[in-house]
mmCIF file of C-alpha atoms and ligand atoms in Angstrom:
data_model
loop_
_atom_site.group_PDB
_atom_site.id
_atom_site.type_symbol
_atom_site.label_atom_id
_atom_site.label_comp_id
_atom_site.label_asym_id
_atom_site.label_seq_id
_atom_site.Cartn_x
_atom_site.Cartn_y
_atom_site.Cartn_z
ATOM 1 C CA MET A 1 7.257 7.480 -12.760
ATOM 2 C CA ARG A 2 7.914 4.212 -10.957
ATOM 3 C CA LEU A 3 7.381 4.377 -7.232
ATOM 4 C CA VAL A 4 6.902 1.973 -4.352
ATOM 5 C CA PHE A 5 5.054 3.011 -1.203
ATOM 6 C CA MET A 6 5.994 1.123 1.923
ATOM 7 C CA GLY A 7 4.718 1.459 5.470
ATOM 8 C CA ALA A 8 2.931 -0.614 8.093
ATOM 9 C CA PRO A 9 -0.785 -1.221 7.537
ATOM 10 C CA GLY A 10 -2.499 1.944 8.776
ATOM 11 C CA ALA A 11 0.528 4.217 8.319
ATOM 12 C CA GLY A 12 -1.362 6.042 5.580
ATOM 13 C CA LYS A 13 0.651 4.839 2.612
ATOM 14 C CA GLY A 14 -2.454 3.810 0.638
ATOM 15 C CA THR A 15 -4.062 7.233 0.987
ATOM 16 C CA GLN A 16 -0.854 8.952 -0.050
ATOM 17 C CA ALA A 17 -0.177 6.572 -2.953
ATOM 18 C CA LYS A 18 -3.690 7.242 -4.306
ATOM 19 C CA LEU A 19 -3.340 11.035 -4.035
ATOM 20 C CA LEU A 20 0.058 11.038 -5.711
ATOM 21 C CA ALA A 21 -1.111 8.747 -8.515
ATOM 22 C CA ALA A 22 -4.033 11.086 -9.277
ATOM 23 C CA ARG A 23 -1.776 14.120 -9.208
ATOM 24 C CA TYR A 24 0.858 12.662 -11.537
ATOM 25 C CA GLY A 25 -1.506 10.676 -13.771
ATOM 26 C CA VAL A 26 0.124 7.341 -12.916
ATOM 27 C CA LYS A 27 -1.643 4.075 -12.146
ATOM 28 C CA HIS A 28 -2.092 3.399 -8.433
ATOM 29 C CA VAL A 29 -1.681 -0.334 -7.911
ATOM 30 C CA SER A 30 -2.813 -1.626 -4.528
ATOM 31 C CA THR A 31 -2.342 -5.389 -4.443
ATOM 32 C CA GLY A 32 -4.632 -5.476 -1.365
ATOM 33 C CA ASP A 33 -7.481 -3.787 -3.308
ATOM 34 C CA ILE A 34 -6.979 -6.036 -6.321
ATOM 35 C CA LEU A 35 -6.943 -9.165 -4.144
ATOM 36 C CA ARG A 36 -10.078 -8.018 -2.275
ATOM 37 C CA GLY A 37 -11.698 -7.436 -5.678
ATOM 38 C CA HIS A 38 -11.107 -11.113 -6.499
ATOM 39 C CA MET A 39 -12.613 -12.120 -3.148
ATOM 40 C CA ILE A 40 -15.733 -10.006 -3.724
ATOM 41 C CA LYS A 41 -16.161 -11.490 -7.206
ATOM 42 C CA GLY A 42 -15.637 -14.963 -5.764
ATOM 43 C CA ASP A 43 -13.607 -15.996 -8.798
ATOM 44 C CA GLU A 44 -10.946 -18.708 -8.839
ATOM 45 C CA ILE A 45 -8.242 -16.503 -7.308
ATOM 46 C CA GLY A 46 -10.760 -15.136 -4.791
ATOM 47 C CA LEU A 47 -11.608 -18.592 -3.493
ATOM 48 C CA GLU A 48 -7.958 -19.561 -3.286
ATOM 49 C CA ILE A 49 -6.937 -16.529 -1.194
ATOM 50 C CA LYS A 50 -10.011 -16.051 1.025
ATOM 51 C CA ASP A 51 -8.750 -17.900 4.119
ATOM 52 C CA VAL A 52 -5.258 -16.482 4.098
ATOM 53 C CA MET A 53 -6.511 -12.909 3.600
ATOM 54 C CA GLN A 54 -9.115 -13.134 6.338
ATOM 55 C CA SER A 55 -6.512 -14.365 8.821
ATOM 56 C CA GLY A 56 -4.103 -11.535 7.922
ATOM 57 C CA GLY A 57 -1.561 -13.834 6.243
ATOM 58 C CA LEU A 58 0.168 -13.267 2.933
ATOM 59 C CA VAL A 59 -1.100 -14.450 -0.431
ATOM 60 C CA PRO A 60 1.370 -16.712 -2.342
ATOM 61 C CA ASP A 61 3.974 -14.929 -4.498
ATOM 62 C CA SER A 62 2.842 -16.757 -7.642
ATOM 63 C CA ILE A 63 -0.597 -15.097 -7.456
ATOM 64 C CA VAL A 64 0.866 -11.679 -6.642
ATOM 65 C CA ALA A 65 3.363 -11.978 -9.542
ATOM 66 C CA GLY A 66 0.518 -12.525 -12.016
ATOM 67 C CA ILE A 67 -1.240 -9.412 -10.708
ATOM 68 C CA ILE A 68 1.662 -6.975 -10.840
ATOM 69 C CA LYS A 69 3.367 -8.095 -14.071
ATOM 70 C CA PRO A 70 1.172 -6.125 -16.532
ATOM 71 C CA PHE A 71 1.646 -2.950 -14.479
ATOM 72 C CA VAL A 72 5.425 -3.343 -14.376
ATOM 73 C CA GLU A 73 5.424 -3.685 -18.157
ATOM 74 C CA THR A 74 3.709 -0.288 -18.605
ATOM 75 C CA GLY A 75 6.650 1.341 -16.787
ATOM 76 C CA ARG A 76 4.338 3.813 -14.993
ATOM 77 C CA PHE A 77 3.023 2.821 -11.601
ATOM 78 C CA ILE A 78 2.826 3.485 -7.904
ATOM 79 C CA PHE A 79 2.879 0.190 -6.023
ATOM 80 C CA ASP A 80 1.124 0.156 -2.686
ATOM 81 C CA GLY A 81 1.339 -3.003 -0.587
ATOM 82 C CA PHE A 82 3.843 -4.609 -2.933
ATOM 83 C CA PRO A 83 6.567 -5.810 -2.493
ATOM 84 C CA ARG A 84 5.605 -7.283 0.862
ATOM 85 C CA THR A 85 8.528 -9.697 1.290
ATOM 86 C CA LEU A 86 12.147 -9.792 0.243
ATOM 87 C CA SER A 87 11.372 -12.480 -2.323
ATOM 88 C CA GLN A 88 8.744 -10.199 -3.872
ATOM 89 C CA ALA A 89 11.298 -7.366 -3.954
ATOM 90 C CA PHE A 90 13.740 -9.620 -5.843
ATOM 91 C CA MET A 91 10.913 -10.654 -8.170
ATOM 92 C CA LEU A 92 10.209 -6.959 -8.908
ATOM 93 C CA ASP A 93 13.924 -6.212 -9.450
ATOM 94 C CA GLU A 94 14.065 -9.012 -12.016
ATOM 95 C CA MET A 95 10.896 -7.962 -13.814
ATOM 96 C CA LEU A 96 12.100 -4.363 -14.037
ATOM 97 C CA GLU A 97 15.521 -5.424 -15.226
ATOM 98 C CA ARG A 98 14.006 -7.633 -17.926
ATOM 99 C CA ASN A 99 12.153 -4.541 -19.148
ATOM 100 C CA GLY A 100 15.253 -2.333 -18.937
ATOM 101 C CA MET A 101 13.866 -0.234 -16.084
ATOM 102 C CA GLY A 102 14.472 0.592 -12.457
ATOM 103 C CA LEU A 103 12.508 2.165 -9.622
ATOM 104 C CA ASP A 104 12.644 5.946 -9.219
ATOM 105 C CA ARG A 105 11.993 6.019 -5.488
ATOM 106 C CA VAL A 106 10.722 4.047 -2.514
ATOM 107 C CA PHE A 107 8.688 6.119 -0.053
ATOM 108 C CA TYR A 108 8.640 4.660 3.430
ATOM 109 C CA VAL A 109 5.808 6.197 5.480
ATOM 110 C CA THR A 110 6.483 5.704 9.197
ATOM 111 C CA ILE A 111 4.351 6.035 12.321
ATOM 112 C CA THR A 112 4.053 4.413 15.791
ATOM 113 C CA ASP A 113 2.040 1.202 16.403
ATOM 114 C CA ASP A 114 -0.259 2.915 18.935
ATOM 115 C CA ILE A 115 -1.340 5.466 16.384
ATOM 116 C CA ILE A 116 -1.845 2.728 13.815
ATOM 117 C CA ILE A 117 -4.220 0.853 16.170
ATOM 118 C CA GLU A 118 -6.107 4.075 16.917
ATOM 119 C CA ARG A 119 -6.455 4.919 13.223
ATOM 120 C CA MET A 120 -7.477 1.461 12.083
ATOM 121 C CA SER A 121 -10.228 1.081 14.656
ATOM 122 C CA GLY A 122 -11.940 4.058 12.980
ATOM 123 C CA ARG A 123 -11.247 2.988 9.428
ATOM 124 C CA HIS A 124 -14.100 2.360 6.982
ATOM 125 C CA THR A 125 -13.551 1.364 3.391
ATOM 126 C CA CYS A 126 -15.736 1.193 0.326
ATOM 127 C CA PRO A 127 -15.741 -2.396 -0.979
ATOM 128 C CA PHE A 128 -16.869 -1.124 -4.397
ATOM 129 C CA CYS A 129 -14.337 1.568 -5.299
ATOM 130 C CA GLY A 130 -11.662 1.140 -2.585
ATOM 131 C CA ALA A 131 -12.059 4.657 -1.059
ATOM 132 C CA ILE A 132 -10.851 4.891 2.545
ATOM 133 C CA TYR A 133 -12.517 6.975 5.303
ATOM 134 C CA ASN A 134 -11.933 7.398 9.004
ATOM 135 C CA THR A 135 -14.401 8.223 11.754
ATOM 136 C CA LEU A 136 -11.716 10.264 13.577
ATOM 137 C CA PHE A 137 -10.701 12.346 10.564
ATOM 138 C CA ASN A 138 -11.593 12.198 6.866
ATOM 139 C CA LYS A 139 -15.272 11.307 7.478
ATOM 140 C CA PRO A 140 -17.593 10.730 4.511
ATOM 141 C CA GLY A 141 -20.247 13.441 3.893
ATOM 142 C CA GLU A 142 -22.985 11.019 4.905
ATOM 143 C CA ALA A 143 -22.108 8.477 7.623
ATOM 144 C CA GLY A 144 -21.686 4.963 6.219
ATOM 145 C CA THR A 145 -21.916 6.010 2.543
ATOM 146 C CA CYS A 146 -19.070 6.435 0.058
ATOM 147 C CA ASP A 147 -18.772 10.030 -1.249
ATOM 148 C CA LYS A 148 -17.345 8.814 -4.530
ATOM 149 C CA CYS A 149 -19.659 6.010 -5.610
ATOM 150 C CA GLY A 150 -22.491 5.874 -3.047
ATOM 151 C CA GLY A 151 -21.458 2.364 -1.884
ATOM 152 C CA THR A 152 -22.129 1.213 1.680
ATOM 153 C CA LEU A 153 -18.954 1.509 3.751
ATOM 154 C CA THR A 154 -17.671 -1.468 5.726
ATOM 155 C CA VAL A 155 -15.037 -2.175 8.371
ATOM 156 C CA ARG A 156 -12.698 -4.707 6.842
ATOM 157 C CA ASP A 157 -12.471 -8.043 8.711
ATOM 158 C CA ASP A 158 -8.721 -7.574 8.755
ATOM 159 C CA ASP A 159 -8.981 -4.160 10.498
ATOM 160 C CA SER A 160 -10.045 -5.670 13.861
ATOM 161 C CA GLU A 161 -7.437 -5.120 16.623
ATOM 162 C CA PRO A 162 -6.113 -8.712 17.020
ATOM 163 C CA VAL A 163 -5.798 -9.024 13.255
ATOM 164 C CA VAL A 164 -4.093 -5.624 13.031
ATOM 165 C CA ARG A 165 -1.544 -6.708 15.669
ATOM 166 C CA ARG A 166 -0.860 -9.908 13.720
ATOM 167 C CA ARG A 167 -0.472 -7.936 10.514
ATOM 168 C CA LEU A 168 1.953 -5.534 12.191
ATOM 169 C CA ALA A 169 4.088 -8.420 13.473
ATOM 170 C CA ALA A 170 4.084 -10.000 10.008
ATOM 171 C CA TYR A 171 4.898 -6.612 8.549
ATOM 172 C CA TYR A 172 7.951 -5.973 10.693
ATOM 173 C CA ASN A 173 9.310 -9.483 10.197
ATOM 174 C CA LEU A 174 8.909 -9.648 6.476
ATOM 175 C CA THR A 175 8.920 -6.104 5.204
ATOM 176 C CA GLU A 176 11.669 -4.307 7.062
ATOM 177 C CA PRO A 177 14.386 -6.332 5.279
ATOM 178 C CA ILE A 178 12.965 -4.943 2.020
ATOM 179 C CA ILE A 179 13.594 -1.414 3.250
ATOM 180 C CA GLU A 180 17.176 -2.433 3.941
ATOM 181 C CA HIS A 181 17.434 -3.903 0.451
ATOM 182 C CA TYR A 182 16.225 -0.640 -1.142
ATOM 183 C CA ARG A 183 18.369 1.422 1.235
ATOM 184 C CA GLY A 184 21.349 -0.450 -0.146
ATOM 185 C CA MET A 185 20.263 0.723 -3.614
ATOM 186 C CA GLY A 186 19.970 4.336 -2.380
ATOM 187 C CA LEU A 187 16.252 4.450 -3.187
ATOM 188 C CA VAL A 188 14.546 5.028 0.169
ATOM 189 C CA SER A 189 12.987 8.315 1.327
ATOM 190 C CA GLU A 190 11.570 8.034 4.812
ATOM 191 C CA ILE A 191 8.485 10.208 5.309
ATOM 192 C CA SER A 192 6.816 10.922 8.646
ATOM 193 C CA GLY A 193 3.172 9.796 8.535
ATOM 194 C CA PHE A 194 2.181 11.991 11.502
ATOM 195 C CA GLY A 195 -0.306 14.811 11.144
ATOM 196 C CA GLU A 196 -2.977 15.611 8.591
ATOM 197 C CA ILE A 197 -3.186 13.836 5.231
ATOM 198 C CA ASN A 198 -2.273 17.087 3.505
ATOM 199 C CA ASP A 199 0.859 17.586 5.590
ATOM 200 C CA VAL A 200 2.135 14.135 4.673
ATOM 201 C CA THR A 201 1.412 14.742 0.964
ATOM 202 C CA LYS A 202 3.384 17.984 1.130
ATOM 203 C CA ARG A 203 6.366 16.173 2.637
ATOM 204 C CA ILE A 204 6.302 13.617 -0.188
ATOM 205 C CA GLU A 205 5.955 16.260 -2.888
ATOM 206 C CA ALA A 206 8.787 18.284 -1.403
ATOM 207 C CA GLU A 207 10.950 15.173 -1.579
ATOM 208 C CA ILE A 208 9.961 14.534 -5.216
ATOM 209 C CA ALA A 209 10.733 18.153 -6.142
ATOM 210 C CA HIS A 210 14.021 17.968 -4.282
ATOM 211 C CA ARG A 211 15.030 14.782 -6.153
ATOM 212 C CA ARG A 212 13.936 16.152 -9.524
ATOM 213 C CA GLY A 213 15.839 19.352 -8.929
ATOM 214 C CA GLY A 214 18.819 17.201 -8.082
ATOM 215 C CA GLY A 215 19.482 19.425 -5.088
HETATM 216 P P1 AMP B 301 -3.537 -4.322 2.278
HETATM 217 O O1 AMP B 301 -4.803 -3.754 1.745
HETATM 218 O O2 AMP B 301 -2.315 -3.880 1.504
HETATM 219 O O3 AMP B 301 -3.374 -4.101 3.744
HETATM 220 O O4 AMP B 301 -3.602 -5.911 2.070
HETATM 221 C C1 AMP B 301 -4.620 -6.690 2.647
HETATM 222 C C2 AMP B 301 -4.256 -8.168 2.570
HETATM 223 O O5 AMP B 301 -4.055 -8.545 1.197
HETATM 224 C C3 AMP B 301 -2.974 -8.552 3.263
HETATM 225 O O6 AMP B 301 -3.140 -8.766 4.650
HETATM 226 C C4 AMP B 301 -2.598 -9.825 2.499
HETATM 227 O O7 AMP B 301 -3.386 -10.899 2.928
HETATM 228 C C5 AMP B 301 -2.995 -9.499 1.078
HETATM 229 N N1 AMP B 301 -1.892 -8.860 0.299
HETATM 230 C C6 AMP B 301 -1.855 -7.590 -0.188
HETATM 231 N N2 AMP B 301 -0.719 -7.358 -0.866
HETATM 232 C C7 AMP B 301 0.003 -8.509 -0.819
HETATM 233 C C8 AMP B 301 1.284 -8.893 -1.308
HETATM 234 N N3 AMP B 301 2.068 -8.048 -1.985
HETATM 235 N N4 AMP B 301 1.697 -10.162 -1.052
HETATM 236 C C9 AMP B 301 0.936 -11.024 -0.359
HETATM 237 N N5 AMP B 301 -0.272 -10.718 0.161
HETATM 238 C C10 AMP B 301 -0.746 -9.471 -0.080
#
């Protein structure tokens, strides 16, 4: 299974990508989580990307390419947050082609900006294991503590409203052309991100079943 999840930050694509990966036994690859992991470690890559990540900008393609390459080579992945630009989409096309593969599907999770702002202001993430919670829905059992690993939950610097607005603008400018690119290849399934997490998952699974059944 080779899938790409697209959607504005806060549309819920990360949550859905994680659930689907667990269900189908495929690796969930969030470039955002991996990059944050480098920042937390403070390694060479972490130091290089810190400023651009904290201001909501995009990390250079060369760094992202190094991160995703090993996952592409396994041929089983759900990408979440990658590709983020048209040049990254071309880079992925080339890598897949070199390995004699193609994408199975691109899921585009859509939702309005107002709902994104509302959701993100309540978003708490675990810096240790990457779990995502929300104070409006999907609360952890104990406030401020990760259910999965017991880590202390934080609000990401890049989830503050001005940064979210900047990220949305960057998203629409750079990412929408990618959707068009994949539409041209007949790969895009647009999924409404409204409603409960479960409802969205059901929509995605129905689409997968529909495609597999060829009907
Ligand atoms: P995310 O968790 O996907 O919202 O990503 C958080 C931040 O990580 C973004 O605002 C970017 O700074 C960086 N990032 C994640 N994925 C990519 C990517 N594919 N290309 C460039 N920067 C990325």
